[in-house]
Amino acid sequence: NFDRALQLNPGLNIVYYHKGLTTLMLLRDKESTIQYWERYISLVPEDPQYENIKRVIALLKDPNFKLPPEGSDVSIEEALLLGGATLDTRDRQTENKKADHEKKKSTDKIEEIYLDDDL
């Protein structure tokens, strides 16, 4: 129990990190995760993961960031690593075209072929 660990050792600051991680992974509660992790990095600014934690906090605060739903093929870790689902759907629309809409990318004649006898 995280709260019990803090009662026994109030200086055990890593508990705030783990409370945030557990809250995010199990409850998908962005607000509580942000609170725990902001508390953690304020107490332990020398943590080697400080910048990564700050980046994830900023991502969780982004109103466009959505955690993947439970049972999704995309894990929370992947969503955070990739920046989550923050793109506007308009940015992802494509045009449906037949394969012949592009110009030919190759030529029929061979130009400037050099044979290397040393091979």
Short mmCIF file of N, CA and C in Angstrom, two decimals:
data_model
loop_
_atom_site.label_atom_id
_atom_site.label_comp_id
_atom_site.label_asym_id
_atom_site.label_seq_id
_atom_site.Cartn_x
_atom_site.Cartn_y
_atom_site.Cartn_z
N ASN A 1 0.85 -1.17 0.00
CA ASN A 1 0.00 0.00 0.00
C ASN A 1 0.90 1.24 0.00
N PHE A 2 0.70 2.10 -1.00
CA PHE A 2 1.54 3.28 -1.16
C PHE A 2 1.41 4.25 0.03
N ASP A 3 0.19 4.46 0.50
CA ASP A 3 0.00 5.39 1.61
C ASP A 3 0.68 4.89 2.88
N ARG A 4 0.65 3.59 3.08
CA ARG A 4 1.31 3.00 4.25
C ARG A 4 2.83 3.20 4.15
N ALA A 5 3.37 3.05 2.94
CA ALA A 5 4.81 3.26 2.74
C ALA A 5 5.19 4.69 3.09
N LEU A 6 4.36 5.66 2.71
CA LEU A 6 4.65 7.06 3.05
C LEU A 6 4.51 7.33 4.54
N GLN A 7 3.58 6.63 5.21
CA GLN A 7 3.45 6.78 6.66
C GLN A 7 4.71 6.28 7.37
N LEU A 8 5.22 5.15 6.89
CA LEU A 8 6.40 4.57 7.51
C LEU A 8 7.67 5.35 7.19
N ASN A 9 7.72 5.92 5.98
CA ASN A 9 8.91 6.66 5.56
C ASN A 9 8.47 7.84 4.69
N PRO A 10 8.20 9.00 5.30
CA PRO A 10 7.73 10.16 4.54
C PRO A 10 8.72 10.66 3.49
N GLY A 11 9.97 10.27 3.58
CA GLY A 11 10.96 10.69 2.60
C GLY A 11 11.07 9.75 1.40
N LEU A 12 10.21 8.76 1.35
CA LEU A 12 10.23 7.79 0.25
C LEU A 12 9.46 8.38 -0.94
N ASN A 13 10.09 9.34 -1.59
CA ASN A 13 9.41 10.11 -2.63
C ASN A 13 9.05 9.32 -3.88
N ILE A 14 9.74 8.22 -4.13
CA ILE A 14 9.45 7.41 -5.31
C ILE A 14 8.01 6.89 -5.29
N VAL A 15 7.42 6.86 -4.11
CA VAL A 15 6.03 6.42 -3.97
C VAL A 15 5.11 7.28 -4.84
N TYR A 16 5.38 8.58 -4.93
CA TYR A 16 4.53 9.46 -5.74
C TYR A 16 4.60 9.08 -7.22
N TYR A 17 5.79 8.70 -7.66
CA TYR A 17 5.93 8.25 -9.05
C TYR A 17 5.09 7.00 -9.28
N HIS A 18 5.22 6.03 -8.38
CA HIS A 18 4.51 4.76 -8.55
C HIS A 18 3.00 4.92 -8.37
N LYS A 19 2.58 5.83 -7.50
CA LYS A 19 1.14 6.10 -7.39
C LYS A 19 0.60 6.66 -8.70
N GLY A 20 1.37 7.57 -9.30
CA GLY A 20 0.96 8.14 -10.58
C GLY A 20 0.91 7.09 -11.67
N LEU A 21 1.92 6.25 -11.72
CA LEU A 21 1.98 5.20 -12.74
C LEU A 21 0.82 4.22 -12.59
N THR A 22 0.56 3.81 -11.36
CA THR A 22 -0.54 2.89 -11.10
C THR A 22 -1.88 3.52 -11.44
N THR A 23 -2.05 4.78 -11.07
CA THR A 23 -3.29 5.50 -11.37
C THR A 23 -3.51 5.60 -12.87
N LEU A 24 -2.43 5.84 -13.60
CA LEU A 24 -2.54 5.95 -15.05
C LEU A 24 -2.86 4.60 -15.69
N MET A 25 -2.11 3.58 -15.33
CA MET A 25 -2.26 2.28 -15.99
C MET A 25 -3.54 1.54 -15.61
N LEU A 26 -3.92 1.61 -14.35
CA LEU A 26 -5.08 0.84 -13.90
C LEU A 26 -6.39 1.64 -13.96
N LEU A 27 -6.32 2.90 -13.59
CA LEU A 27 -7.55 3.71 -13.53
C LEU A 27 -7.72 4.64 -14.72
N ARG A 28 -6.64 4.83 -15.47
CA ARG A 28 -6.64 5.76 -16.62
C ARG A 28 -7.09 7.16 -16.19
N ASP A 29 -6.62 7.56 -15.02
CA ASP A 29 -6.98 8.86 -14.44
C ASP A 29 -5.84 9.84 -14.69
N LYS A 30 -6.00 10.65 -15.73
CA LYS A 30 -4.94 11.58 -16.12
C LYS A 30 -4.70 12.64 -15.05
N GLU A 31 -5.75 13.20 -14.48
CA GLU A 31 -5.60 14.29 -13.50
C GLU A 31 -4.82 13.86 -12.26
N SER A 32 -5.18 12.71 -11.71
CA SER A 32 -4.46 12.22 -10.53
C SER A 32 -3.01 11.89 -10.86
N THR A 33 -2.79 11.31 -12.03
CA THR A 33 -1.43 11.00 -12.45
C THR A 33 -0.59 12.27 -12.52
N ILE A 34 -1.15 13.30 -13.11
CA ILE A 34 -0.45 14.59 -13.22
C ILE A 34 -0.09 15.11 -11.83
N GLN A 35 -1.04 15.05 -10.90
CA GLN A 35 -0.79 15.55 -9.54
C GLN A 35 0.34 14.77 -8.86
N TYR A 36 0.28 13.45 -8.95
CA TYR A 36 1.33 12.64 -8.31
C TYR A 36 2.69 12.89 -8.94
N TRP A 37 2.74 12.95 -10.27
CA TRP A 37 4.02 13.11 -10.94
C TRP A 37 4.58 14.52 -10.79
N GLU A 38 3.73 15.53 -10.75
CA GLU A 38 4.24 16.89 -10.49
C GLU A 38 4.82 16.96 -9.08
N ARG A 39 4.17 16.32 -8.14
CA ARG A 39 4.69 16.28 -6.77
C ARG A 39 6.04 15.57 -6.76
N TYR A 40 6.11 14.44 -7.47
CA TYR A 40 7.34 13.66 -7.50
C TYR A 40 8.50 14.47 -8.08
N ILE A 41 8.32 15.09 -9.24
CA ILE A 41 9.46 15.80 -9.84
C ILE A 41 9.82 17.07 -9.07
N SER A 42 8.86 17.61 -8.30
CA SER A 42 9.22 18.77 -7.46
C SER A 42 10.08 18.33 -6.28
N LEU A 43 9.89 17.09 -5.83
CA LEU A 43 10.67 16.56 -4.71
C LEU A 43 11.99 15.93 -5.15
N VAL A 44 12.02 15.41 -6.38
CA VAL A 44 13.20 14.70 -6.87
C VAL A 44 13.58 15.23 -8.26
N PRO A 45 14.02 16.50 -8.34
CA PRO A 45 14.37 17.06 -9.65
C PRO A 45 15.62 16.43 -10.27
N GLU A 46 16.38 15.69 -9.48
CA GLU A 46 17.59 15.05 -10.00
C GLU A 46 17.31 13.68 -10.63
N ASP A 47 16.06 13.25 -10.63
CA ASP A 47 15.72 11.95 -11.23
C ASP A 47 16.16 11.91 -12.69
N PRO A 48 16.83 10.84 -13.12
CA PRO A 48 17.29 10.76 -14.51
C PRO A 48 16.14 10.79 -15.52
N GLN A 49 14.95 10.45 -15.08
CA GLN A 49 13.79 10.45 -15.97
C GLN A 49 12.99 11.75 -15.89
N TYR A 50 13.56 12.76 -15.25
CA TYR A 50 12.87 14.03 -15.03
C TYR A 50 12.27 14.60 -16.32
N GLU A 51 13.07 14.69 -17.37
CA GLU A 51 12.59 15.28 -18.63
C GLU A 51 11.50 14.43 -19.27
N ASN A 52 11.65 13.11 -19.20
CA ASN A 52 10.62 12.23 -19.75
C ASN A 52 9.31 12.36 -18.99
N ILE A 53 9.40 12.45 -17.67
CA ILE A 53 8.19 12.60 -16.85
C ILE A 53 7.52 13.93 -17.17
N LYS A 54 8.31 15.00 -17.30
CA LYS A 54 7.74 16.31 -17.65
C LYS A 54 7.05 16.27 -19.01
N ARG A 55 7.66 15.55 -19.98
CA ARG A 55 7.07 15.44 -21.31
C ARG A 55 5.72 14.71 -21.24
N VAL A 56 5.67 13.63 -20.46
CA VAL A 56 4.43 12.88 -20.33
C VAL A 56 3.37 13.71 -19.61
N ILE A 57 3.77 14.47 -18.60
CA ILE A 57 2.82 15.35 -17.91
C ILE A 57 2.23 16.35 -18.89
N ALA A 58 3.09 16.95 -19.72
CA ALA A 58 2.60 17.92 -20.72
C ALA A 58 1.65 17.24 -21.69
N LEU A 59 1.95 16.02 -22.08
CA LEU A 59 1.08 15.29 -22.99
C LEU A 59 -0.25 14.98 -22.33
N LEU A 60 -0.22 14.58 -21.07
CA LEU A 60 -1.46 14.28 -20.35
C LEU A 60 -2.32 15.53 -20.17
N LYS A 61 -1.69 16.69 -20.08
CA LYS A 61 -2.43 17.95 -19.94
C LYS A 61 -3.03 18.42 -21.26
N ASP A 62 -2.52 17.92 -22.37
CA ASP A 62 -3.01 18.32 -23.69
C ASP A 62 -4.46 17.85 -23.84
N PRO A 63 -5.40 18.78 -24.07
CA PRO A 63 -6.81 18.38 -24.18
C PRO A 63 -7.08 17.48 -25.38
N ASN A 64 -6.20 17.48 -26.36
CA ASN A 64 -6.39 16.63 -27.54
C ASN A 64 -5.86 15.21 -27.33
N PHE A 65 -5.04 15.02 -26.29
CA PHE A 65 -4.48 13.69 -26.04
C PHE A 65 -5.53 12.80 -25.40
N LYS A 66 -5.72 11.65 -26.01
CA LYS A 66 -6.68 10.69 -25.48
C LYS A 66 -5.96 9.38 -25.22
N LEU A 67 -6.18 8.85 -24.03
CA LEU A 67 -5.62 7.55 -23.71
C LEU A 67 -6.34 6.49 -24.53
N PRO A 68 -5.64 5.46 -24.97
CA PRO A 68 -6.33 4.40 -25.70
C PRO A 68 -7.34 3.71 -24.79
N PRO A 69 -8.47 3.33 -25.34
CA PRO A 69 -9.48 2.67 -24.50
C PRO A 69 -9.01 1.31 -24.02
N GLU A 70 -9.62 0.82 -22.95
CA GLU A 70 -9.27 -0.50 -22.44
C GLU A 70 -9.48 -1.53 -23.52
N GLY A 71 -8.55 -2.46 -23.63
CA GLY A 71 -8.66 -3.50 -24.64
C GLY A 71 -8.15 -3.08 -26.01
N SER A 72 -7.63 -1.87 -26.11
CA SER A 72 -7.12 -1.38 -27.39
C SER A 72 -5.85 -2.13 -27.79
N ASP A 73 -5.61 -2.20 -29.10
CA ASP A 73 -4.37 -2.80 -29.59
C ASP A 73 -3.16 -1.92 -29.28
N VAL A 74 -3.41 -0.64 -29.00
CA VAL A 74 -2.34 0.30 -28.67
C VAL A 74 -2.27 0.42 -27.15
N SER A 75 -1.10 0.14 -26.59
CA SER A 75 -0.95 0.24 -25.14
C SER A 75 -0.78 1.70 -24.73
N ILE A 76 -0.95 1.97 -23.45
CA ILE A 76 -0.75 3.32 -22.93
C ILE A 76 0.69 3.74 -23.16
N GLU A 77 1.63 2.81 -22.96
CA GLU A 77 3.04 3.13 -23.16
C GLU A 77 3.30 3.56 -24.60
N GLU A 78 2.72 2.82 -25.56
CA GLU A 78 2.90 3.17 -26.97
C GLU A 78 2.29 4.53 -27.28
N ALA A 79 1.11 4.79 -26.74
CA ALA A 79 0.44 6.07 -26.99
C ALA A 79 1.29 7.22 -26.46
N LEU A 80 1.86 7.04 -25.28
CA LEU A 80 2.70 8.09 -24.70
C LEU A 80 3.99 8.26 -25.49
N LEU A 81 4.57 7.15 -25.91
CA LEU A 81 5.81 7.21 -26.67
C LEU A 81 5.60 7.89 -28.02
N LEU A 82 4.48 7.59 -28.65
CA LEU A 82 4.20 8.15 -29.97
C LEU A 82 3.52 9.51 -29.92
N GLY A 83 3.21 9.98 -28.73
CA GLY A 83 2.56 11.27 -28.62
C GLY A 83 1.05 11.17 -28.56
N GLY A 84 0.55 9.96 -28.52
CA GLY A 84 -0.87 9.75 -28.36
C GLY A 84 -1.70 10.14 -29.56
N ALA A 85 -2.99 10.09 -29.37
CA ALA A 85 -3.94 10.42 -30.43
C ALA A 85 -4.24 11.91 -30.39
N THR A 86 -3.24 12.73 -30.67
CA THR A 86 -3.44 14.17 -30.59
C THR A 86 -3.70 14.80 -31.94
N LEU A 87 -3.58 14.03 -33.02
CA LEU A 87 -3.81 14.60 -34.35
C LEU A 87 -5.29 14.82 -34.59
N ASP A 88 -5.60 15.90 -35.22
CA ASP A 88 -6.96 16.16 -35.63
C ASP A 88 -7.30 15.20 -36.76
N THR A 89 -8.51 14.66 -36.76
CA THR A 89 -8.86 13.68 -37.79
C THR A 89 -8.76 14.27 -39.18
N ARG A 90 -8.92 15.57 -39.32
CA ARG A 90 -8.80 16.19 -40.63
C ARG A 90 -7.38 16.05 -41.17
N ASP A 91 -6.40 15.98 -40.28
CA ASP A 91 -5.01 15.83 -40.71
C ASP A 91 -4.73 14.43 -41.25
N ARG A 92 -5.60 13.49 -40.97
CA ARG A 92 -5.35 12.11 -41.35
C ARG A 92 -6.16 11.66 -42.56
N GLN A 93 -7.00 12.50 -43.10
CA GLN A 93 -7.81 12.10 -44.24
C GLN A 93 -6.95 12.00 -45.49
N THR A 94 -7.26 11.03 -46.32
CA THR A 94 -6.55 10.84 -47.57
C THR A 94 -7.54 10.79 -48.72
N GLU A 95 -7.02 10.96 -49.91
CA GLU A 95 -7.86 10.87 -51.09
C GLU A 95 -7.81 9.45 -51.62
N ASN A 96 -8.95 8.96 -52.04
CA ASN A 96 -9.01 7.64 -52.63
C ASN A 96 -8.85 7.77 -54.13
N LYS A 97 -7.74 7.31 -54.67
CA LYS A 97 -7.49 7.42 -56.10
C LYS A 97 -7.09 6.07 -56.66
N LYS A 98 -7.32 5.91 -57.96
CA LYS A 98 -6.88 4.70 -58.64
C LYS A 98 -5.35 4.73 -58.74
N ALA A 99 -4.78 3.57 -58.99
CA ALA A 99 -3.33 3.47 -59.05
C ALA A 99 -2.72 4.23 -60.22
N ASP A 100 -3.50 4.57 -61.23
CA ASP A 100 -2.95 5.22 -62.42
C ASP A 100 -2.94 6.74 -62.33
N HIS A 101 -3.11 7.32 -61.16
CA HIS A 101 -3.18 8.78 -61.04
C HIS A 101 -1.80 9.45 -61.03
N GLU A 102 -0.74 8.66 -60.87
CA GLU A 102 0.61 9.24 -60.84
C GLU A 102 1.30 9.05 -62.18
N LYS A 103 2.30 9.90 -62.41
CA LYS A 103 3.12 9.75 -63.61
C LYS A 103 4.08 8.58 -63.40
N LYS A 104 4.51 8.03 -64.51
CA LYS A 104 5.46 6.92 -64.47
C LYS A 104 6.77 7.40 -63.85
N LYS A 105 7.30 6.61 -62.95
CA LYS A 105 8.51 7.02 -62.22
C LYS A 105 9.78 6.43 -62.81
N SER A 106 9.67 5.57 -63.79
CA SER A 106 10.86 4.98 -64.40
C SER A 106 10.87 5.25 -65.90
N THR A 107 12.01 5.02 -66.52
CA THR A 107 12.12 5.22 -67.96
C THR A 107 12.34 3.87 -68.63
N ASP A 108 12.05 3.83 -69.92
CA ASP A 108 12.19 2.57 -70.65
C ASP A 108 13.61 2.34 -71.15
N LYS A 109 14.38 3.39 -71.31
CA LYS A 109 15.74 3.21 -71.83
C LYS A 109 16.76 3.28 -70.69
N ILE A 110 17.79 2.54 -70.85
CA ILE A 110 18.85 2.49 -69.85
C ILE A 110 19.90 3.52 -70.23
N GLU A 111 20.24 4.37 -69.31
CA GLU A 111 21.19 5.45 -69.58
C GLU A 111 22.43 5.29 -68.71
N GLU A 112 23.54 5.55 -69.30
CA GLU A 112 24.82 5.63 -68.60
C GLU A 112 25.10 4.44 -67.69
N ILE A 113 25.13 3.29 -68.27
CA ILE A 113 25.49 2.10 -67.49
C ILE A 113 26.98 1.87 -67.66
N TYR A 114 27.66 1.77 -66.58
CA TYR A 114 29.10 1.53 -66.59
C TYR A 114 29.36 0.12 -66.07
N LEU A 115 30.15 -0.60 -66.80
CA LEU A 115 30.53 -1.93 -66.36
C LEU A 115 31.88 -1.84 -65.66
N ASP A 116 31.98 -2.44 -64.52
CA ASP A 116 33.23 -2.41 -63.78
C ASP A 116 33.88 -3.78 -63.90
N ASP A 117 34.94 -3.86 -64.68
CA ASP A 117 35.62 -5.13 -64.89
C ASP A 117 36.38 -5.60 -63.65
N ASP A 118 36.58 -4.70 -62.71
CA ASP A 118 37.32 -5.06 -61.50
C ASP A 118 36.48 -5.87 -60.51
N LEU A 119 35.19 -5.93 -60.75
CA LEU A 119 34.34 -6.69 -59.83
C LEU A 119 34.58 -8.13 -60.05
#
